Short mmCIF file of C-alpha atoms and ligand atoms in Angstrom, two decimals:
data_model
loop_
_atom_site.label_atom_id
_atom_site.label_comp_id
_atom_site.label_asym_id
_atom_site.label_seq_id
_atom_site.Cartn_x
_atom_site.Cartn_y
_atom_site.Cartn_z
CA UNK A 1 -142.30 -85.04 22.95
CA UNK A 2 -144.15 -87.75 21.06
CA UNK A 3 -145.06 -86.75 17.52
CA UNK A 4 -148.79 -86.37 17.11
CA UNK A 5 -150.67 -84.89 14.20
CA UNK A 6 -151.51 -81.26 14.92
CA UNK A 7 -155.14 -81.68 13.92
CA UNK A 8 -155.68 -84.26 16.69
CA UNK A 9 -154.50 -81.97 19.44
CA UNK A 10 -156.76 -79.89 21.65
CA UNK A 11 -155.67 -76.27 21.27
CA UNK A 12 -155.72 -73.66 24.03
CA UNK A 13 -154.93 -69.95 24.19
CA UNK A 14 -153.84 -67.50 26.86
CA UNK A 15 -156.49 -65.36 28.53
CA UNK A 16 -155.44 -61.72 28.80
CA UNK A 17 -157.81 -58.82 29.38
CA UNK A 18 -160.80 -61.04 28.64
CA UNK A 19 -159.44 -62.04 25.23
CA UNK A 20 -158.15 -65.44 24.19
CA UNK A 21 -154.83 -64.87 22.54
CA UNK A 22 -151.74 -66.74 21.38
CA UNK A 23 -148.33 -65.85 22.84
CA UNK A 24 -146.75 -62.75 21.30
CA UNK A 25 -144.03 -64.93 19.82
CA UNK A 26 -146.56 -67.45 18.51
CA UNK A 27 -144.66 -70.18 20.39
CA UNK A 28 -146.50 -73.22 21.76
CA UNK A 29 -145.61 -76.37 23.63
CA UNK A 30 -147.28 -79.75 23.99
CA UNK A 31 -148.95 -81.25 27.04
CA UNK A 32 -148.43 -84.98 27.50
CA UNK A 33 -151.00 -87.40 28.93
CA UNK A 34 -148.95 -89.37 31.49
CA UNK A 35 -151.16 -92.44 31.16
CA UNK A 36 -150.74 -92.83 27.42
CA UNK A 37 -147.40 -91.00 27.23
CA UNK A 38 -148.81 -89.19 24.19
CA UNK A 39 -149.13 -85.48 23.48
CA UNK A 40 -152.78 -84.50 23.67
CA UNK A 41 -152.93 -80.70 23.81
CA UNK A 42 -151.02 -77.68 22.57
CA UNK A 43 -150.78 -74.53 24.67
CA UNK A 44 -149.07 -71.15 24.29
CA UNK A 45 -145.49 -70.80 25.50
CA UNK A 46 -145.74 -67.31 26.97
CA UNK A 47 -142.71 -65.06 27.38
CA UNK A 48 -142.01 -62.03 29.54
CA UNK A 49 -143.81 -59.92 26.93
CA UNK A 50 -147.03 -61.87 27.55
CA UNK A 51 -146.58 -61.54 31.30
CA UNK A 52 -146.27 -57.75 30.76
CA UNK A 53 -149.54 -57.77 28.81
CA UNK A 54 -151.31 -59.82 31.47
CA UNK A 55 -150.08 -57.66 34.37
CA UNK A 56 -151.14 -54.51 32.49
CA UNK A 57 -154.62 -56.01 31.96
CA UNK A 58 -154.88 -56.93 35.65
CA UNK A 59 -153.79 -53.41 36.63
CA UNK A 60 -156.32 -51.83 34.27
CA UNK A 61 -159.14 -53.95 35.71
CA UNK A 62 -158.07 -53.05 39.24
CA UNK A 63 -158.03 -49.34 38.46
CA UNK A 64 -161.19 -49.62 36.37
CA UNK A 65 -164.40 -51.60 36.52
CA UNK A 66 -163.35 -54.16 39.13
CA UNK A 67 -162.02 -51.52 41.53
CA UNK A 68 -165.30 -49.66 41.26
CA UNK A 69 -167.48 -52.61 42.31
CA UNK A 70 -168.81 -52.76 45.83
CA UNK A 71 -167.69 -55.66 48.00
CA UNK A 72 -171.22 -57.05 47.92
CA UNK A 73 -171.15 -57.00 44.13
CA UNK A 74 -167.83 -58.89 44.18
CA UNK A 75 -169.39 -61.46 46.48
CA UNK A 76 -172.32 -61.97 44.11
CA UNK A 77 -169.95 -62.57 41.19
CA UNK A 78 -167.97 -65.09 43.25
CA UNK A 79 -171.19 -66.91 44.11
CA UNK A 80 -172.20 -67.03 40.46
CA UNK A 81 -168.75 -68.33 39.55
CA UNK A 82 -169.15 -71.11 42.12
CA UNK A 83 -172.42 -72.15 40.48
CA UNK A 84 -170.82 -72.25 37.04
CA UNK A 85 -167.84 -74.23 38.32
CA UNK A 86 -170.28 -76.76 39.83
CA UNK A 87 -171.86 -77.18 36.40
CA UNK A 88 -168.44 -77.63 34.75
CA UNK A 89 -166.97 -79.98 37.39
CA UNK A 90 -166.77 -83.03 35.14
CA UNK A 91 -165.22 -81.26 32.16
CA UNK A 92 -162.62 -79.50 34.34
CA UNK A 93 -161.82 -82.80 36.06
CA UNK A 94 -161.33 -84.42 32.66
CA UNK A 95 -158.66 -81.85 31.74
CA UNK A 96 -156.77 -82.43 34.99
CA UNK A 97 -156.88 -86.18 34.44
CA UNK A 98 -155.55 -85.78 30.90
CA UNK A 99 -152.75 -83.40 31.89
CA UNK A 100 -151.70 -84.85 35.23
CA UNK A 101 -152.87 -88.48 35.37
CA UNK A 102 -154.82 -87.93 38.58
CA UNK A 103 -157.78 -90.25 39.13
CA UNK A 104 -161.09 -89.18 37.70
CA UNK A 105 -162.70 -90.48 40.91
CA UNK A 106 -160.64 -88.02 42.94
CA UNK A 107 -160.69 -85.07 40.55
CA UNK A 108 -164.45 -85.00 40.02
CA UNK A 109 -164.84 -84.84 43.80
CA UNK A 110 -162.17 -82.15 44.01
CA UNK A 111 -163.84 -80.06 41.29
CA UNK A 112 -167.20 -80.44 43.03
CA UNK A 113 -165.61 -79.05 46.20
CA UNK A 114 -164.35 -75.88 44.46
CA UNK A 115 -167.69 -74.04 44.53
CA UNK A 116 -167.69 -74.23 48.34
CA UNK A 117 -164.55 -72.07 48.41
CA UNK A 118 -166.14 -69.44 46.15
CA UNK A 119 -169.35 -69.50 48.21
CA UNK A 120 -167.40 -69.18 51.47
CA UNK A 121 -165.39 -66.16 50.31
CA UNK A 122 -168.43 -64.69 48.52
CA UNK A 123 -169.95 -64.42 51.99
CA UNK A 124 -166.82 -62.83 53.44
CA UNK A 125 -166.30 -60.24 50.69
CA UNK A 126 -168.40 -57.52 52.34
CA UNK A 127 -167.36 -58.37 55.90
CA UNK A 128 -163.84 -57.00 55.64
CA UNK A 129 -164.41 -54.46 58.35
CA UNK A 130 -161.84 -52.06 59.66
CA UNK A 131 -162.01 -50.94 63.25
CA UNK A 132 -162.14 -47.72 65.17
CA UNK A 133 -159.18 -47.74 67.53
CA UNK A 134 -159.39 -45.89 70.81
CA UNK A 135 -155.99 -44.33 71.55
CA UNK A 136 -154.78 -42.30 74.51
CA UNK A 137 -154.14 -39.38 72.19
CA UNK A 138 -157.03 -37.03 72.70
CA UNK A 139 -158.60 -35.27 69.74
CA UNK A 140 -158.01 -38.04 67.24
CA UNK A 141 -160.36 -40.44 65.57
CA UNK A 142 -158.37 -43.44 64.31
CA UNK A 143 -159.75 -46.13 62.08
CA UNK A 144 -158.39 -48.85 59.78
CA UNK A 145 -159.27 -49.82 56.24
CA UNK A 146 -158.46 -53.15 54.58
CA UNK A 147 -157.65 -52.29 50.99
CA UNK A 148 -156.91 -54.84 48.25
CA UNK A 149 -153.20 -55.53 47.98
CA UNK A 150 -153.51 -55.04 44.21
CA UNK A 151 -152.37 -57.27 41.34
CA UNK A 152 -151.60 -60.82 42.50
CA UNK A 153 -149.39 -63.26 40.62
CA UNK A 154 -150.59 -66.80 41.40
CA UNK A 155 -148.13 -69.60 40.58
CA UNK A 156 -149.40 -73.15 40.99
CA UNK A 157 -148.00 -76.72 40.83
CA UNK A 158 -149.18 -79.69 38.80
CA UNK A 159 -150.63 -81.92 41.47
CA UNK A 160 -154.03 -80.22 42.05
CA UNK A 161 -154.03 -77.21 39.74
CA UNK A 162 -157.50 -75.78 40.23
CA UNK A 163 -157.90 -76.62 43.91
CA UNK A 164 -154.64 -74.92 44.82
CA UNK A 165 -155.46 -71.99 42.56
CA UNK A 166 -158.87 -71.67 44.18
CA UNK A 167 -157.22 -71.45 47.60
CA UNK A 168 -155.67 -68.18 46.41
CA UNK A 169 -158.26 -66.89 44.00
CA UNK A 170 -161.40 -67.09 46.12
CA UNK A 171 -159.92 -65.11 49.02
CA UNK A 172 -158.00 -62.69 46.78
CA UNK A 173 -160.98 -61.84 44.57
CA UNK A 174 -163.20 -61.40 47.62
CA UNK A 175 -160.62 -58.92 48.93
CA UNK A 176 -160.78 -56.99 45.64
CA UNK A 177 -157.50 -58.06 44.01
CA UNK A 178 -156.96 -58.94 40.36
CA UNK A 179 -154.87 -61.91 39.18
CA UNK A 180 -152.31 -63.12 36.70
CA UNK A 181 -152.12 -66.91 36.97
CA UNK A 182 -149.24 -69.12 35.88
CA UNK A 183 -150.20 -72.80 36.13
CA UNK A 184 -147.59 -75.54 36.07
CA UNK A 185 -146.12 -76.23 32.64
CA UNK A 186 -147.15 -79.90 33.12
CA UNK A 187 -150.84 -79.13 33.76
CA UNK A 188 -151.84 -75.93 31.97
CA UNK A 189 -155.17 -76.78 30.36
CA UNK A 190 -157.64 -76.83 33.26
CA UNK A 191 -156.63 -73.32 34.32
CA UNK A 192 -157.02 -71.99 30.77
CA UNK A 193 -160.49 -73.55 30.48
CA UNK A 194 -161.50 -72.44 33.98
CA UNK A 195 -160.50 -68.81 33.38
CA UNK A 196 -162.94 -68.60 30.48
CA UNK A 197 -165.82 -69.12 32.95
CA UNK A 198 -165.24 -65.72 34.55
CA UNK A 199 -166.79 -63.86 31.63
CA UNK A 200 -169.97 -65.92 31.90
CA UNK A 201 -170.14 -65.20 35.63
CA UNK A 202 -170.04 -61.47 34.82
CA UNK A 203 -166.51 -60.55 35.95
CA UNK A 204 -165.08 -57.58 34.06
CA UNK A 205 -162.28 -58.44 31.60
CA UNK A 206 -158.78 -58.47 33.05
CA UNK A 207 -159.73 -59.49 36.60
CA UNK A 208 -158.33 -62.95 35.92
CA UNK A 209 -155.59 -63.52 33.33
CA UNK A 210 -153.68 -66.71 32.55
CA UNK A 211 -150.21 -67.13 31.07
CA UNK A 212 -148.82 -70.60 30.36
CA UNK A 213 -145.23 -71.42 29.51
CA UNK A 214 -142.75 -74.27 29.37
CA UNK A 215 -139.93 -74.27 31.94
CA UNK A 216 -139.28 -71.73 34.68
CA UNK A 217 -139.16 -68.55 32.53
CA UNK A 218 -142.83 -67.55 32.57
CA UNK A 219 -143.19 -68.01 36.33
CA UNK A 220 -139.88 -66.25 36.95
CA UNK A 221 -141.01 -63.28 34.82
CA UNK A 222 -144.21 -63.06 36.83
CA UNK A 223 -142.45 -63.38 40.20
CA UNK A 224 -140.01 -60.61 39.22
CA UNK A 225 -142.55 -58.28 37.66
CA UNK A 226 -142.29 -54.83 39.25
CA UNK A 227 -146.01 -54.11 38.84
CA UNK A 228 -147.15 -57.22 40.71
CA UNK A 229 -148.09 -56.44 44.32
CA UNK A 230 -148.20 -59.96 45.74
CA UNK A 231 -147.03 -63.40 44.67
CA UNK A 232 -149.09 -66.31 45.95
CA UNK A 233 -146.98 -69.38 45.23
CA UNK A 234 -147.56 -73.11 45.67
CA UNK A 235 -144.81 -75.49 44.66
CA UNK A 236 -141.53 -77.00 45.76
CA UNK A 237 -139.44 -75.55 48.54
CA UNK A 238 -136.48 -74.96 46.20
CA UNK A 239 -138.54 -72.86 43.77
CA UNK A 240 -140.38 -71.17 46.62
CA UNK A 241 -137.13 -69.92 48.09
CA UNK A 242 -136.15 -68.44 44.72
CA UNK A 243 -139.56 -66.82 44.35
CA UNK A 244 -139.34 -65.39 47.87
CA UNK A 245 -135.88 -63.92 47.25
CA UNK A 246 -137.05 -62.30 44.02
CA UNK A 247 -140.14 -60.92 45.72
CA UNK A 248 -138.08 -59.40 48.53
CA UNK A 249 -135.91 -57.58 46.01
CA UNK A 250 -139.01 -55.79 44.69
CA UNK A 251 -140.68 -55.62 48.12
CA UNK A 252 -143.51 -57.65 46.60
CA UNK A 253 -145.67 -59.32 49.23
CA UNK A 254 -145.59 -63.11 49.03
CA UNK A 255 -147.03 -66.31 50.43
CA UNK A 256 -145.41 -69.71 49.97
CA UNK A 257 -147.16 -73.08 50.19
CA UNK A 258 -144.34 -75.58 49.84
CA UNK A 259 -143.35 -79.19 50.31
CA UNK A 260 -143.72 -81.58 53.20
CA UNK A 261 -142.53 -84.78 54.84
CA UNK A 262 -145.45 -85.30 57.13
CA UNK A 263 -145.53 -87.83 59.96
CA UNK A 264 -148.32 -90.16 60.95
CA UNK A 265 -147.82 -91.09 64.61
CA UNK A 266 -149.61 -94.29 65.61
CA UNK A 267 -149.77 -95.29 69.29
CA UNK A 268 -150.35 -98.82 70.50
CA UNK A 269 -153.92 -98.09 71.65
CA UNK A 270 -154.99 -96.89 68.19
CA UNK A 271 -157.63 -98.55 66.05
CA UNK A 272 -155.11 -100.19 63.72
CA UNK A 273 -157.55 -100.81 60.89
CA UNK A 274 -158.46 -97.12 60.86
CA UNK A 275 -154.80 -96.14 61.13
CA UNK A 276 -153.81 -98.45 58.26
CA UNK A 277 -156.55 -96.92 56.14
CA UNK A 278 -155.36 -93.43 57.09
CA UNK A 279 -151.78 -94.33 56.18
CA UNK A 280 -152.94 -95.59 52.78
CA UNK A 281 -154.99 -92.40 52.25
CA UNK A 282 -152.04 -90.30 53.33
CA UNK A 283 -149.32 -91.66 51.09
CA UNK A 284 -150.80 -93.80 48.31
CA UNK A 285 -153.86 -91.73 47.37
CA UNK A 286 -153.06 -89.44 44.43
CA UNK A 287 -149.98 -91.65 43.89
CA UNK A 288 -148.43 -89.84 46.87
CA UNK A 289 -148.28 -86.63 44.87
CA UNK A 290 -149.71 -84.36 47.51
CA UNK A 291 -147.91 -81.77 49.58
CA UNK A 292 -149.52 -83.22 52.67
CA UNK A 293 -148.49 -86.82 51.95
CA UNK A 294 -148.04 -88.71 55.22
CA UNK A 295 -144.76 -90.17 54.03
CA UNK A 296 -143.25 -91.02 57.42
CA UNK A 297 -145.00 -93.58 59.62
CA UNK A 298 -143.96 -93.49 63.28
CA UNK A 299 -145.50 -96.48 64.99
CA UNK A 300 -145.25 -97.80 68.53
CA UNK A 301 -142.98 -100.85 68.59
CA UNK A 302 -145.73 -103.00 70.19
CA UNK A 303 -147.94 -102.68 67.09
CA UNK A 304 -145.39 -101.92 64.36
CA UNK A 305 -145.36 -105.38 62.82
CA UNK A 306 -149.14 -105.69 62.84
CA UNK A 307 -149.69 -102.23 61.33
CA UNK A 308 -147.06 -102.67 58.62
CA UNK A 309 -148.65 -106.01 57.76
CA UNK A 310 -152.07 -104.33 57.37
CA UNK A 311 -150.65 -101.50 55.27
CA UNK A 312 -148.82 -103.89 52.96
CA UNK A 313 -151.87 -106.16 52.68
CA UNK A 314 -153.93 -103.20 51.45
CA UNK A 315 -151.11 -101.76 49.31
CA UNK A 316 -150.81 -105.07 47.49
CA UNK A 317 -154.47 -104.87 46.42
CA UNK A 318 -154.38 -101.25 45.21
CA UNK A 319 -155.74 -101.20 41.69
CA UNK A 320 -153.28 -99.40 39.43
CA UNK A 321 -154.46 -98.39 36.00
CA UNK A 322 -156.22 -95.93 33.75
CA UNK A 323 -156.96 -92.78 35.75
CA UNK A 324 -160.15 -92.35 33.68
CA UNK A 325 -161.52 -95.67 35.00
CA UNK A 326 -163.55 -94.93 38.15
CA UNK A 327 -162.41 -98.26 39.59
CA UNK A 328 -158.73 -97.30 39.51
CA UNK A 329 -157.16 -96.50 42.88
CA UNK A 330 -153.70 -95.33 41.85
CA UNK A 331 -152.79 -93.70 38.55
CA UNK A 332 -149.41 -93.01 37.03
CA UNK A 333 -146.83 -90.56 38.30
CA UNK A 334 -147.71 -87.24 36.67
CA UNK A 335 -144.72 -86.66 34.40
CA UNK A 336 -141.38 -88.07 33.36
CA UNK A 337 -139.10 -85.96 35.61
CA UNK A 338 -141.23 -86.89 38.62
CA UNK A 339 -141.23 -90.58 37.59
CA UNK A 340 -137.45 -90.54 37.36
CA UNK A 341 -137.21 -88.82 40.73
CA UNK A 342 -139.29 -91.57 42.39
CA UNK A 343 -137.15 -94.28 40.76
CA UNK A 344 -133.99 -92.54 42.00
CA UNK A 345 -135.38 -92.70 45.53
CA UNK A 346 -135.96 -96.45 45.17
CA UNK A 347 -132.32 -96.83 44.15
CA UNK A 348 -130.94 -94.65 46.92
CA UNK A 349 -133.09 -96.39 49.57
CA UNK A 350 -131.55 -99.71 48.48
CA UNK A 351 -128.02 -98.27 48.39
CA UNK A 352 -128.42 -96.74 51.83
CA UNK A 353 -129.53 -100.07 53.31
CA UNK A 354 -133.30 -99.66 53.68
CA UNK A 355 -135.45 -102.77 53.47
CA UNK A 356 -137.98 -102.66 50.64
CA UNK A 357 -140.87 -104.29 52.51
CA UNK A 358 -143.15 -103.79 49.50
CA UNK A 359 -142.88 -102.27 46.00
CA UNK A 360 -139.76 -100.29 45.22
CA UNK A 361 -140.00 -100.73 41.47
CA UNK A 362 -141.91 -99.55 38.41
CA UNK A 363 -145.20 -101.25 37.65
CA UNK A 364 -143.80 -101.76 34.16
CA UNK A 365 -146.52 -103.92 32.66
CA UNK A 366 -148.92 -100.95 32.64
CA UNK A 367 -146.87 -98.66 30.38
CA UNK A 368 -146.88 -94.95 31.25
CA UNK A 369 -145.14 -93.72 34.39
CA UNK A 370 -146.41 -96.31 36.87
CA UNK A 371 -144.64 -97.21 40.11
CA UNK A 372 -145.72 -99.64 42.81
CA UNK A 373 -146.89 -98.36 46.18
CA UNK A 374 -143.80 -98.76 48.31
CA UNK A 375 -143.11 -99.45 51.98
CA UNK A 376 -139.61 -98.98 53.37
CA UNK A 377 -138.58 -100.40 56.76
CA UNK A 378 -135.20 -100.53 58.48
CA UNK A 379 -134.71 -96.83 57.73
CA UNK A 380 -133.09 -94.03 59.68
CA UNK A 381 -133.64 -90.25 59.53
CA UNK A 382 -130.44 -89.57 57.61
CA UNK A 383 -131.53 -91.65 54.59
CA UNK A 384 -132.64 -89.61 51.57
CA UNK A 385 -136.00 -91.38 51.41
CA UNK A 386 -136.71 -90.31 54.99
CA UNK A 387 -135.28 -86.78 54.88
CA UNK A 388 -136.41 -85.56 51.44
CA UNK A 389 -139.83 -85.00 49.97
CA UNK A 390 -140.31 -87.71 47.31
CA UNK A 391 -143.78 -86.65 46.16
CA UNK A 392 -144.55 -90.25 45.27
CA UNK A 393 -146.17 -93.33 46.85
CA UNK A 394 -143.32 -94.13 49.22
CA UNK A 395 -143.79 -94.73 52.95
CA UNK A 396 -140.87 -94.85 55.40
CA UNK A 397 -141.67 -96.73 58.63
CA UNK A 398 -139.90 -96.05 61.93
CA UNK A 399 -140.83 -97.65 65.26
CA UNK A 400 -140.75 -95.76 68.58
CA UNK A 401 -141.00 -96.80 72.21
CA UNK A 402 -142.54 -93.79 73.99
CA UNK A 403 -144.37 -90.51 73.40
CA UNK A 404 -141.35 -88.22 73.72
CA UNK A 405 -139.38 -90.29 71.25
CA UNK A 406 -142.31 -90.25 68.81
CA UNK A 407 -142.66 -86.47 68.97
CA UNK A 408 -138.92 -85.89 68.62
CA UNK A 409 -138.84 -88.15 65.56
CA UNK A 410 -141.95 -86.57 64.02
CA UNK A 411 -140.45 -83.09 64.46
CA UNK A 412 -137.01 -84.12 63.18
CA UNK A 413 -137.58 -82.62 59.73
CA UNK A 414 -137.03 -79.26 58.12
CA UNK A 415 -140.65 -79.42 56.90
CA UNK A 416 -143.81 -78.82 58.91
CA UNK A 417 -146.87 -79.03 56.73
CA UNK A 418 -149.05 -81.68 58.36
CA UNK A 419 -149.07 -84.57 60.83
CA UNK A 420 -151.50 -87.04 62.33
CA UNK A 421 -151.83 -88.73 65.69
CA UNK A 422 -153.68 -92.03 66.01
CA UNK A 423 -154.77 -92.93 69.56
CA UNK A 424 -157.93 -93.60 71.56
CA UNK A 425 -156.54 -91.69 74.55
CA UNK A 426 -158.16 -88.23 74.43
CA UNK A 427 -155.53 -86.72 76.73
CA UNK A 428 -152.69 -87.96 74.59
CA UNK A 429 -154.42 -86.89 71.37
CA UNK A 430 -154.51 -83.22 72.36
CA UNK A 431 -151.14 -83.32 74.14
CA UNK A 432 -149.41 -84.71 71.07
CA UNK A 433 -151.33 -82.46 68.66
CA UNK A 434 -150.01 -79.45 70.57
CA UNK A 435 -146.40 -80.68 70.43
CA UNK A 436 -146.27 -81.64 66.76
CA UNK A 437 -144.58 -78.89 64.73
CA UNK A 438 -146.90 -78.63 61.74
CA UNK A 439 -149.50 -76.30 60.23
CA UNK A 440 -152.20 -79.01 60.37
CA UNK A 441 -152.59 -81.92 62.79
CA UNK A 442 -155.27 -84.51 62.22
CA UNK A 443 -156.42 -86.77 65.05
CA UNK A 444 -157.52 -90.25 63.97
CA UNK A 445 -157.94 -89.13 60.37
CA UNK A 446 -155.88 -87.84 57.45
CA UNK A 447 -156.18 -85.69 54.32
CA UNK A 448 -159.23 -83.59 55.16
CA UNK A 449 -159.42 -79.93 54.13
CA UNK A 450 -162.16 -77.29 53.98
CA UNK A 451 -162.58 -73.64 52.98
CA UNK A 452 -163.21 -72.65 56.61
CA UNK A 453 -159.93 -74.06 57.95
CA UNK A 454 -156.49 -72.44 57.59
CA UNK A 455 -153.92 -74.51 55.71
CA UNK A 456 -150.18 -73.93 55.40
CA UNK A 457 -146.85 -74.91 56.79
CA UNK A 458 -144.12 -74.04 59.24
CA UNK A 459 -140.39 -74.25 58.54
CA UNK A 460 -139.54 -75.22 54.96
CA UNK A 461 -143.20 -76.00 54.26
CA UNK A 462 -143.95 -72.36 53.68
CA UNK A 463 -144.88 -68.91 54.85
CA UNK A 464 -148.52 -67.93 55.33
CA UNK A 465 -151.88 -69.69 55.46
CA UNK A 466 -154.60 -70.17 52.89
CA UNK A 467 -158.31 -70.67 53.62
CA UNK A 468 -160.29 -69.62 56.67
CA UNK A 469 -161.38 -66.12 57.63
CA UNK A 470 -157.89 -64.74 58.17
CA UNK A 471 -156.72 -65.60 54.63
CA UNK A 472 -158.79 -62.81 53.09
CA UNK A 473 -156.77 -60.24 55.06
CA UNK A 474 -153.57 -61.59 53.51
CA UNK A 475 -154.83 -60.11 50.24
CA UNK A 476 -155.20 -56.66 51.79
CA UNK A 477 -153.04 -53.85 53.07
CA UNK A 478 -154.19 -52.38 56.36
CA UNK A 479 -154.31 -48.60 56.30
CA UNK A 480 -154.56 -46.57 59.51
CA UNK A 481 -156.39 -43.27 59.12
CA UNK A 482 -155.85 -40.51 61.75
CA UNK A 483 -158.38 -37.69 61.84
CA UNK A 484 -157.60 -34.57 63.88
CA UNK A 485 -160.76 -33.47 65.67
CA UNK A 486 -159.91 -30.24 67.53
CA UNK A 487 -158.95 -28.08 64.55
CA UNK A 488 -156.09 -26.64 66.66
CA UNK A 489 -152.54 -26.06 65.40
CA UNK A 490 -149.88 -28.10 67.20
CA UNK A 491 -146.12 -27.83 67.74
CA UNK A 492 -144.61 -29.03 64.41
CA UNK A 493 -141.38 -30.19 66.11
CA UNK A 494 -142.82 -32.87 68.40
CA UNK A 495 -144.12 -36.32 67.54
CA UNK A 496 -147.88 -36.36 68.01
P1 NAD B 501 -142.29 -76.51 41.22
O1 NAD B 501 -141.70 -75.68 42.31
O2 NAD B 501 -141.40 -77.19 40.28
O3 NAD B 501 -143.25 -75.59 40.31
C1 NAD B 501 -144.30 -74.85 40.89
C2 NAD B 501 -144.67 -73.72 39.94
O4 NAD B 501 -143.58 -72.79 39.89
C3 NAD B 501 -144.91 -74.16 38.51
O5 NAD B 501 -145.95 -73.38 37.96
C4 NAD B 501 -143.60 -73.83 37.83
O6 NAD B 501 -143.70 -73.64 36.44
C5 NAD B 501 -143.23 -72.54 38.53
N1 NAD B 501 -141.81 -72.20 38.50
C6 NAD B 501 -140.75 -73.01 38.25
N2 NAD B 501 -139.59 -72.31 38.36
C7 NAD B 501 -139.93 -71.05 38.69
C8 NAD B 501 -139.19 -69.87 38.97
N3 NAD B 501 -137.87 -69.85 38.92
N4 NAD B 501 -139.87 -68.75 39.32
C9 NAD B 501 -141.22 -68.75 39.40
N5 NAD B 501 -141.98 -69.84 39.14
C10 NAD B 501 -141.34 -70.98 38.79
O7 NAD B 501 -143.29 -77.51 41.94
P2 NAD B 501 -144.13 -78.68 41.26
O8 NAD B 501 -143.18 -79.79 40.94
O9 NAD B 501 -145.00 -78.15 40.19
O10 NAD B 501 -145.10 -79.11 42.45
C11 NAD B 501 -144.75 -80.01 43.42
C12 NAD B 501 -144.36 -79.30 44.70
O11 NAD B 501 -145.43 -78.46 45.14
C13 NAD B 501 -144.08 -80.24 45.84
O12 NAD B 501 -142.93 -79.84 46.53
C14 NAD B 501 -145.31 -80.10 46.72
O13 NAD B 501 -145.10 -80.43 48.07
C15 NAD B 501 -145.64 -78.66 46.55
N6 NAD B 501 -147.03 -78.42 46.91
C16 NAD B 501 -147.31 -77.71 48.04
C17 NAD B 501 -148.64 -77.51 48.43
C18 NAD B 501 -149.00 -76.75 49.68
O14 NAD B 501 -150.15 -76.32 49.79
N7 NAD B 501 -148.10 -76.55 50.62
C19 NAD B 501 -149.67 -78.04 47.65
C20 NAD B 501 -149.33 -78.76 46.51
C21 NAD B 501 -148.01 -78.94 46.14
#
């Protein structure tokens, strides 16, 4: 870490049971601004003891004031929270820009979208209806109840900390759960600042708790905690698998939102200007650091040259620079390990014989962790840059000659988060959308999400869906209640 005078650093504390508190051990670590490369904030380095405290606070709130609220009252609090988040959008965006190097122009928009998730689930909170089930067993009334799953551990990555947290929190709070949140070690500050807003909105203490910590220990302690009822995880596939295994050992419920290697499939009848723009949005926006990055471009051979030319023409004018400048289009890579990972992919693409059609090197004159938007051609599916998630601004281009070949190539990945099809043929659009193996398929667009629409992956991209009506039920346990109506005594040695 770069040495910086303590007095210049912004200082943050954990939030446990409504109180701001240092870690039990007093340990802290420093958060680095990836644009300047300098330490700018100091946050607590929480240990398993702090996780214990936070889980106990979440349990107490669940069994106490939060558990006693009606669903309508929960909805009103969520609505109020949404209003406060709207007011704080700029300041929260600023923290995410400082910690993660994301563009202010993107993060302000992202923060302004958060209230919509709280409003959406505020409306759903008191619509979690069970049902009366008619059975062929006479003399029984059977009904279901959707009860909160309990204490949720939410573990989030560094690329969009509050958006991805909100995808868990809004539905889970509406369902009546309480939370212990562990943000990424690289981007802890926005979550700590955000959690303080709950008191102002009127949430009882302990409903939302935050523990921050350097390295995997804090998240691992949360994932393994025996008093956590569900883990809602977003992050890499490798960590997600570990989290899932740990959860299974405790029979903790879990959802996993993981990595991707999403395909953009462009047919020769597509509007190529729109497709080129969609390709840029898919893989160069947010410096390619999005789970849904459209990092593989499958393009019909008749238009491949023309489309690649358009993509490179636009890539070469992307304005790299200070993420706080609203004119900047691509900021730095978010942290050193990620920067080094992207550079290693440039090297392996070269070694494995790919053609670097554009970029493929650091944008060194800017300082910080800048890399050039990169287009690889002459690739094949076995190359690392094509098979693995890079999580950087790197596009691999592969031509195809017919629809079946395009679909086979698009589906030739262990991931299945998202995909896009670009065509003017309405028949083909729906036909291909149905055959693409992915949790989301966009037609003639890319990178659009909303509270109302389920999001998640198949295969190694995850287990479960966030957002949409169904997501609230993932934060509940369904209980079936059988009521005997006749009052008679029955044979105790037969199944009813
Ligand atoms: P990561 O897996 O390294 O870390 C994710 C979170 O897990 C962090 O908070 C981290 O501290 C914590 N963690 C690390 N080790 C842990 C352990 N052993 N047990 C419990 N928690 C642990 O991921 P990242 O680098 O922060 O994020 C990038 C990844 O996230 C990419 O793979 C990206 O595709 C994925 N992602 C997925 C989605 C989605 O919705 N599917 C969205 C955004 C990002």
